[in-house]
Coordinates of C-alpha atoms and ligand atoms in Angstrom, one line a residue:
M169 CA 0.0 0.0 0.0
I170 CA 1.3 3.4 -1.0
K171 CA 1.0 6.1 1.6
L172 CA -1.2 9.1 0.5
Q173 CA 0.7 12.3 0.0
N174 CA -2.5 14.4 0.3
D175 CA -5.2 12.9 2.5
L176 CA -7.0 16.1 3.4
F177 CA -10.2 14.8 1.8
L178 CA -10.2 11.6 3.8
R179 CA -9.5 13.5 7.0
A180 CA -12.2 16.0 6.4
C181 CA -14.7 13.1 5.8
K182 CA -13.9 11.9 9.3
K183 CA -13.9 15.4 10.7
M184 CA -10.3 15.1 11.7
D185 CA -8.1 18.3 11.8
V186 CA -7.0 19.7 8.4
E187 CA -4.8 22.7 7.5
R188 CA -7.3 23.8 4.9
T189 CA -10.6 22.7 3.3
P190 CA -10.2 20.1 0.6
I191 CA -12.0 20.4 -2.7
W192 CA -13.1 18.2 -5.6
I193 CA -15.7 18.8 -8.2
M194 CA -18.5 16.5 -9.2
R195 CA -18.1 15.6 -12.9
Q196 CA -14.6 16.9 -12.8
A197 CA -13.5 14.5 -15.5
G198 CA -15.7 15.8 -18.3
R199 CA -16.4 17.8 -21.4
Y200 CA -15.4 21.2 -20.0
L201 CA -11.8 20.0 -20.3
P202 CA -10.3 20.1 -23.9
E203 CA -8.0 17.3 -22.9
Y204 CA -11.2 15.2 -22.1
R205 CA -12.8 16.1 -25.4
A206 CA -9.6 15.0 -27.2
V207 CA -9.9 11.5 -25.7
R208 CA -13.7 11.5 -26.3
E209 CA -13.3 12.4 -30.0
K210 CA -11.5 9.1 -30.6
S211 CA -13.8 6.8 -28.6
D212 CA -17.4 6.8 -27.6
F213 CA -18.4 7.3 -24.0
I214 CA -19.2 3.7 -23.2
T215 CA -15.9 2.5 -24.8
M216 CA -14.1 5.0 -22.6
C217 CA -15.8 3.5 -19.5
K218 CA -14.9 0.0 -20.6
T219 CA -11.2 0.7 -21.4
P220 CA -9.3 1.0 -18.1
E221 CA -6.4 2.9 -19.7
L222 CA -8.7 5.6 -21.1
A223 CA -10.8 5.7 -17.9
A224 CA -7.6 6.1 -15.8
E225 CA -6.3 8.8 -18.2
V226 CA -9.3 11.1 -17.9
T227 CA -9.7 10.4 -14.2
I228 CA -6.3 11.8 -13.6
Q229 CA -6.7 14.9 -15.9
P230 CA -8.4 17.2 -13.4
I231 CA -5.7 16.3 -10.7
D232 CA -3.0 17.6 -13.1
L233 CA -5.0 20.4 -14.7
I234 CA -7.3 21.8 -12.0
G235 CA -5.5 20.7 -8.8
V236 CA -8.4 19.0 -6.9
D237 CA -7.7 17.1 -3.7
A238 CA -9.4 13.8 -4.8
A239 CA -9.9 11.9 -8.0
I240 CA -13.2 10.2 -8.9
I241 CA -13.1 7.2 -11.1
F242 CA -14.4 7.9 -14.6
S243 CA -17.4 5.8 -15.2
D244 CA -21.2 6.2 -15.1
I245 CA -24.0 5.2 -12.7
L246 CA -25.7 3.4 -15.6
V247 CA -23.1 0.7 -15.9
I248 CA -25.2 -1.2 -13.4
P249 CA -28.4 -1.4 -15.4
E250 CA -26.2 -2.3 -18.4
A251 CA -24.6 -5.1 -16.5
M252 CA -28.1 -6.3 -15.4
G253 CA -28.9 -6.8 -19.1
M254 CA -30.3 -3.5 -20.3
K255 CA -28.9 -2.0 -23.6
L256 CA -27.3 1.4 -22.9
E257 CA -26.5 4.2 -25.3
M258 CA -25.2 7.7 -24.7
I259 CA -26.8 9.9 -27.3
E260 CA -24.8 12.9 -28.3
S261 CA -26.1 16.1 -26.5
R262 CA -29.3 14.3 -25.4
G263 CA -28.0 12.1 -22.6
P264 CA -28.4 8.4 -21.8
K265 CA -30.9 5.9 -23.3
L266 CA -31.8 2.6 -21.8
Y267 CA -33.7 0.4 -24.3
D268 CA -36.8 -1.7 -23.4
P269 CA -37.5 0.1 -20.1
I270 CA -38.7 -1.8 -17.1
R271 CA -42.5 -1.6 -16.8
N272 CA -43.7 -4.8 -15.0
A273 CA -42.8 -7.8 -12.9
D274 CA -41.7 -9.9 -15.9
D275 CA -39.3 -7.2 -16.9
V276 CA -37.8 -7.2 -13.3
I277 CA -37.4 -11.0 -13.4
R278 CA -35.5 -10.8 -16.6
L279 CA -32.8 -8.5 -15.1
R280 CA -29.7 -10.5 -14.2
E281 CA -28.3 -10.7 -10.7
I282 CA -24.7 -9.4 -11.1
D283 CA -21.4 -10.4 -9.8
P284 CA -19.3 -7.2 -10.1
T285 CA -16.0 -9.1 -10.2
K286 CA -17.3 -10.6 -13.5
N287 CA -19.9 -8.3 -15.0
L288 CA -18.2 -5.1 -14.0
K289 CA -14.6 -6.3 -14.0
Y290 CA -13.6 -3.4 -16.3
V291 CA -14.5 -0.8 -13.7
L292 CA -12.5 -2.7 -11.0
E293 CA -9.5 -2.8 -13.4
A294 CA -9.9 0.9 -14.0
V295 CA -9.9 1.5 -10.3
S296 CA -6.7 -0.5 -9.6
L297 CA -4.9 1.0 -12.7
T298 CA -5.9 4.5 -11.6
K299 CA -4.7 3.9 -8.1
R300 CA -1.3 2.7 -9.5
E301 CA -1.0 5.7 -11.8
L302 CA -2.0 8.2 -9.1
N303 CA 0.8 6.8 -7.1
G304 CA -0.6 8.2 -3.8
R305 CA -1.0 11.8 -4.9
V306 CA -4.6 12.0 -3.9
P307 CA -7.3 9.6 -2.7
L308 CA -9.6 7.9 -5.3
I309 CA -13.4 8.0 -4.9
G310 CA -15.6 5.2 -6.3
F311 CA -19.3 5.8 -6.8
A312 CA -22.7 4.3 -7.7
G313 CA -26.2 5.6 -8.2
S314 CA -28.8 5.0 -5.4
P315 CA -31.3 2.3 -6.1
W316 CA -34.1 5.0 -6.5
T317 CA -32.1 7.0 -9.0
L318 CA -31.1 4.0 -11.0
M319 CA -34.7 2.7 -11.0
T320 CA -35.8 6.1 -12.3
Y321 CA -33.6 5.7 -15.4
M322 CA -34.5 2.0 -15.8
V323 CA -38.2 2.7 -15.8
E324 CA -38.1 6.0 -17.8
G325 CA -35.6 4.6 -20.2
G326 CA -33.4 7.6 -19.9
G327 CA -33.8 11.2 -18.6
S328 CA -37.2 12.7 -18.2
K329 CA -39.0 16.0 -17.6
S330 CA -42.3 14.8 -16.0
F331 CA -41.1 11.5 -14.5
S332 CA -44.6 10.1 -15.1
E333 CA -43.5 6.5 -15.9
I334 CA -41.5 6.1 -12.6
K335 CA -44.4 7.6 -10.6
K336 CA -47.0 5.3 -12.3
F337 CA -44.7 2.4 -11.5
I338 CA -44.3 3.1 -7.8
Y339 CA -47.9 4.0 -7.2
N340 CA -49.5 1.3 -9.3
Q341 CA -47.0 -1.5 -8.8
P342 CA -45.4 -0.8 -5.4
K343 CA -44.5 -4.5 -4.7
T344 CA -42.7 -4.9 -8.0
A345 CA -40.9 -1.6 -7.4
H346 CA -39.7 -2.8 -4.1
T347 CA -38.5 -6.1 -5.6
L348 CA -36.6 -4.1 -8.2
L349 CA -35.1 -1.8 -5.6
H350 CA -33.9 -4.7 -3.5
K351 CA -32.3 -6.3 -6.6
I352 CA -30.5 -3.0 -7.4
A353 CA -29.5 -2.4 -3.8
D354 CA -27.8 -5.9 -3.7
A355 CA -25.9 -5.1 -6.9
V356 CA -24.8 -1.7 -5.7
A357 CA -23.6 -3.0 -2.3
D358 CA -21.5 -5.7 -3.9
Y359 CA -20.3 -3.3 -6.5
L360 CA -19.2 -0.6 -4.0
S361 CA -17.5 -3.3 -1.8
A362 CA -15.6 -4.6 -4.9
K363 CA -14.5 -1.0 -5.7
I364 CA -13.1 -0.6 -2.2
E365 CA -11.4 -4.0 -2.5
A366 CA -9.9 -2.8 -5.8
G367 CA -8.5 0.3 -4.1
A368 CA -11.1 3.0 -3.8
D369 CA -10.4 5.2 -0.7
A370 CA -14.0 6.4 -0.4
V371 CA -17.4 5.8 -2.1
Q372 CA -20.2 8.2 -3.0
I373 CA -23.8 7.2 -3.6
F374 CA -25.5 9.6 -6.0
D375 CA -29.3 10.1 -5.4
T376 CA -29.8 12.6 -8.1
W377 CA -33.6 12.1 -8.2
G378 CA -34.2 11.8 -4.4
G379 CA -35.8 15.2 -4.5
L380 CA -38.7 14.0 -6.8
L381 CA -40.3 12.2 -3.8
S382 CA -42.4 13.5 -1.0
P383 CA -40.7 13.1 2.4
L384 CA -42.5 9.8 3.3
D385 CA -42.0 8.4 -0.2
F386 CA -38.3 9.4 0.0
E387 CA -38.0 7.3 3.1
E388 CA -39.8 4.3 1.6
F389 CA -38.3 4.3 -1.9
S390 CA -34.9 5.8 -1.5
L391 CA -33.5 6.2 2.0
Y392 CA -34.4 2.6 3.1
Y393 CA -32.3 1.2 0.3
I394 CA -29.4 3.6 0.8
E395 CA -29.3 2.4 4.4
K396 CA -29.4 -1.2 3.3
I397 CA -26.4 -0.6 1.0
I398 CA -24.3 1.3 3.6
S399 CA -24.9 -1.4 6.2
R400 CA -23.7 -4.0 3.7
I401 CA -20.6 -2.4 2.2
K402 CA -17.5 -4.2 3.2
R403 CA -15.1 -1.5 4.3
K404 CA -12.4 -0.8 6.9
D405 CA -12.6 3.0 7.4
E406 CA -13.3 4.1 3.9
P407 CA -15.9 7.0 4.1
V408 CA -19.3 6.8 2.5
I409 CA -20.8 10.0 1.0
V410 CA -24.4 10.3 0.2
F411 CA -25.4 13.1 -2.3
A412 CA -29.2 13.4 -2.3
K413 CA -30.1 16.3 -4.5
G414 CA -33.1 18.4 -3.6
V415 CA -33.8 16.5 -0.3
H416 CA -34.7 19.2 2.2
N417 CA -37.1 17.6 4.6
N418 CA -35.3 14.5 5.6
L419 CA -31.9 15.9 6.6
K420 CA -32.0 14.4 10.1
K421 CA -33.0 11.0 8.8
L422 CA -30.4 11.2 6.0
A423 CA -27.8 12.0 8.6
N424 CA -28.6 8.8 10.4
C425 CA -28.3 6.5 7.3
G426 CA -24.8 5.4 8.2
A427 CA -23.0 7.8 5.8
D428 CA -19.9 9.7 7.0
V429 CA -20.6 12.6 4.7
I430 CA -23.8 14.2 3.3
G431 CA -23.5 16.1 0.0
L432 CA -25.7 19.1 -0.4
D433 CA -27.0 21.0 -3.4
W434 CA -26.8 24.8 -3.6
T435 CA -30.4 25.4 -2.5
M436 CA -29.5 24.7 1.1
E437 CA -27.6 26.9 3.6
L438 CA -24.5 25.0 4.6
G439 CA -24.3 26.7 8.0
K440 CA -27.9 26.0 8.8
V441 CA -27.6 22.3 7.8
R442 CA -24.4 22.1 9.9
S443 CA -26.3 23.2 13.0
Q444 CA -28.9 20.6 12.3
I445 CA -26.8 17.6 11.5
G446 CA -23.1 18.7 11.6
S447 CA -22.4 16.9 14.8
K448 CA -23.4 13.6 13.2
V449 CA -21.8 13.9 9.7
A450 CA -19.4 15.9 7.6
L451 CA -20.9 18.0 4.8
Q452 CA -19.9 18.3 1.2
G453 CA -20.8 21.1 -1.2
N454 CA -22.4 23.3 -2.2
L455 CA -21.5 26.2 -4.6
D456 CA -24.1 26.7 -7.4
P457 CA -22.4 25.2 -10.5
T458 CA -23.5 28.2 -12.6
I459 CA -21.3 30.5 -10.5
L460 CA -18.4 29.2 -12.6
Y461 CA -19.9 31.2 -15.6
A462 CA -19.2 34.4 -13.6
N463 CA -16.1 36.5 -13.5
K464 CA -13.3 35.7 -11.1
E465 CA -14.2 38.3 -8.5
K466 CA -17.7 36.9 -8.3
I467 CA -16.4 33.3 -8.1
K468 CA -14.1 34.2 -5.3
A469 CA -16.9 36.1 -3.4
E470 CA -19.3 33.2 -3.7
A471 CA -16.7 30.6 -2.7
V472 CA -15.8 32.6 0.4
K473 CA -19.5 32.8 1.3
V474 CA -19.7 29.0 1.2
L475 CA -16.6 28.7 3.4
E476 CA -18.0 31.3 5.8
S477 CA -21.4 29.6 5.9
Y478 CA -19.8 26.3 7.1
G479 CA -17.5 28.3 9.5
N480 CA -14.6 27.1 11.6
G481 CA -13.3 23.6 12.0
S482 CA -13.1 20.4 10.0
G483 CA -15.9 18.4 8.5
H484 CA -16.4 20.4 5.2
I485 CA -15.4 19.1 1.8
F486 CA -15.8 21.9 -0.8
N487 CA -17.6 20.9 -4.0
L488 CA -20.3 22.2 -6.3
G489 CA -23.9 21.6 -5.5
H490 CA -24.1 19.4 -8.7
G491 CA -21.9 18.4 -11.6
I492 CA -19.7 21.0 -13.4
L493 CA -21.3 22.1 -16.6
P494 CA -19.8 21.2 -20.0
D495 CA -19.4 24.9 -21.2
V496 CA -17.5 26.2 -18.1
L497 CA -14.1 27.6 -18.7
P498 CA -11.4 25.3 -17.3
E499 CA -9.5 28.3 -16.0
N500 CA -12.5 29.3 -13.8
A501 CA -12.6 25.8 -12.3
K502 CA -8.9 26.1 -11.6
F503 CA -9.3 29.5 -10.1
L504 CA -12.1 28.2 -7.8
V505 CA -9.7 25.4 -6.5
E506 CA -7.0 28.0 -5.9
V507 CA -9.4 30.3 -4.0
V508 CA -10.6 27.5 -1.8
K509 CA -7.1 26.3 -1.0
E510 CA -6.0 29.8 0.0
E511 CA -9.1 31.3 1.6
S512 CA -10.0 28.2 3.7
K513 CA -6.8 28.3 5.8
I514 CA -8.2 30.8 8.3
F515 CA -11.1 28.4 9.2
H516 CA -8.6 25.8 10.5
R517 CA -6.4 27.7 12.9
Ligands
CP3_121 O1 -17.6 13.0 -11.6 C1 -16.8 12.5 -12.4 O2 -16.0 13.1 -13.0 C2 -16.8 11.0 -12.6 C3 -17.6 10.6 -13.7 C4 -19.1 10.6 -13.7 C5 -19.9 10.6 -14.9 N1 -21.2 10.4 -14.6 C6 -19.3 10.8 -16.2 C7 -20.2 11.2 -17.3 C8 -20.1 10.5 -12.7 C9 -19.8 10.5 -11.2 C10 -21.4 10.3 -13.2 C11 -22.6 10.1 -12.5 C12 -23.9 10.2 -13.1 N2 -24.2 9.7 -14.3 C13 -25.0 10.6 -12.5 C14 -25.1 11.1 -11.1 C15 -24.6 12.4 -10.9 C16 -25.4 13.5 -11.5 O3 -24.9 14.2 -12.3 O4 -26.6 13.7 -11.1 C17 -26.1 10.5 -13.4 C18 -27.5 10.9 -13.2 C19 -25.6 10.0 -14.6 C20 -26.3 9.6 -15.8 C21 -25.8 10.4 -17.0 N3 -24.6 10.1 -17.6 C22 -26.4 11.4 -17.6 C23 -27.7 12.0 -17.3 C24 -25.5 11.9 -18.7 C25 -25.8 12.9 -19.7 C26 -25.8 14.2 -19.2 C27 -24.6 14.9 -19.8 O5 -23.9 15.7 -19.0 O6 -24.4 14.8 -21.0 C28 -24.4 11.1 -18.6 C29 -23.2 11.2 -19.5 C30 -21.9 11.4 -18.8 N4 -21.4 10.8 -17.7 C31 -20.8 12.2 -19.3 C32 -19.8 12.1 -18.4 C33 -18.4 12.8 -18.5 C34 -20.9 13.0 -20.6 C35 -20.8 12.0 -21.7 C36 -19.9 12.5 -22.8 O7 -18.7 12.6 -22.7 O8 -20.5 12.6 -23.9

């Protein structure tokens, strides 16, 4: 095992003392980087995910180019539905498409139970290769979608505006929905355990669509399965982060799900959330991603506001409140990282 040269991110996840606030950016390996687009021009997205050398290359790009304190393995949450037997395509500028969406109990039965060491071996190889190439510079984060968010894509067949199919599914066929959620949760738990085994230093569960649900439905259809996964992940002290976008009403329950860190979107006030759940968990976030369209002065002012909102002491990992947008200037992302590194020191004296 190589010793990490920069473990600020892992220490902040555990609320241990840090000299400054660590920062990484959701979707940091992506199209806003010309170096990413150069790789992407030669191979399609899914081929990139399935080729460990390419995945490792683009995973490491933002470490070199932007200076973030953690790497996140280049992949996608939809590799799980694909491994379960659904055909996946990433359609240029329209997003992902899953063919023959799940609409009834027969469709659920047809989904394969996966063994990640076989069906998702390419991801595990990408993780170990990336760990080797990082050579201890920064920690590596593994990730998966939450069962609810994955089921949303599997039932809608891709992205959606109204989310009517997934709502019809849970309200008209709740039993089948729960069968499917259990099946996905089992796959995700095994998958995240395998990523840790392969070298991931932390894992993040993305519940991008948690905010579509009423507070009680969120508990029933999302949180219950996140808890199930966390209780089953085989880990030593690798932190678990849960990013539940748009979930305002269930923060206390979310804080008790077993996660070490809760990721917040930009519609919440970091300081307020800290006073509610900050003794229980560390917090990650939560700059509005569109602030990176602004000038440097504005970016700095808004980043400092986020740091001030969290206040003194460890337990904050700086991030955007959602993924970085494809048309952001790389130099603005780099500037944000520099600002956070410099301006956060005074909060850790
Ligand atoms: O954060 C990182 O840098 C790691 C890589 C990563 C990707 N997707 C790469 C990607 C991660 C962590 C994800 C997670 C993911 N994927 C989520 C959860 C996080 C979130 O943003 O809410 C979701 C919902 C998906 C599904 C997905 N994949 C969508 C909706 C899209 C299309 C939207 C878009 O931005 O085009 C993708 C494609 C995708 N995943 C891209 C990247 C870099 C762009 C594909 C390309 O290069 O053409």
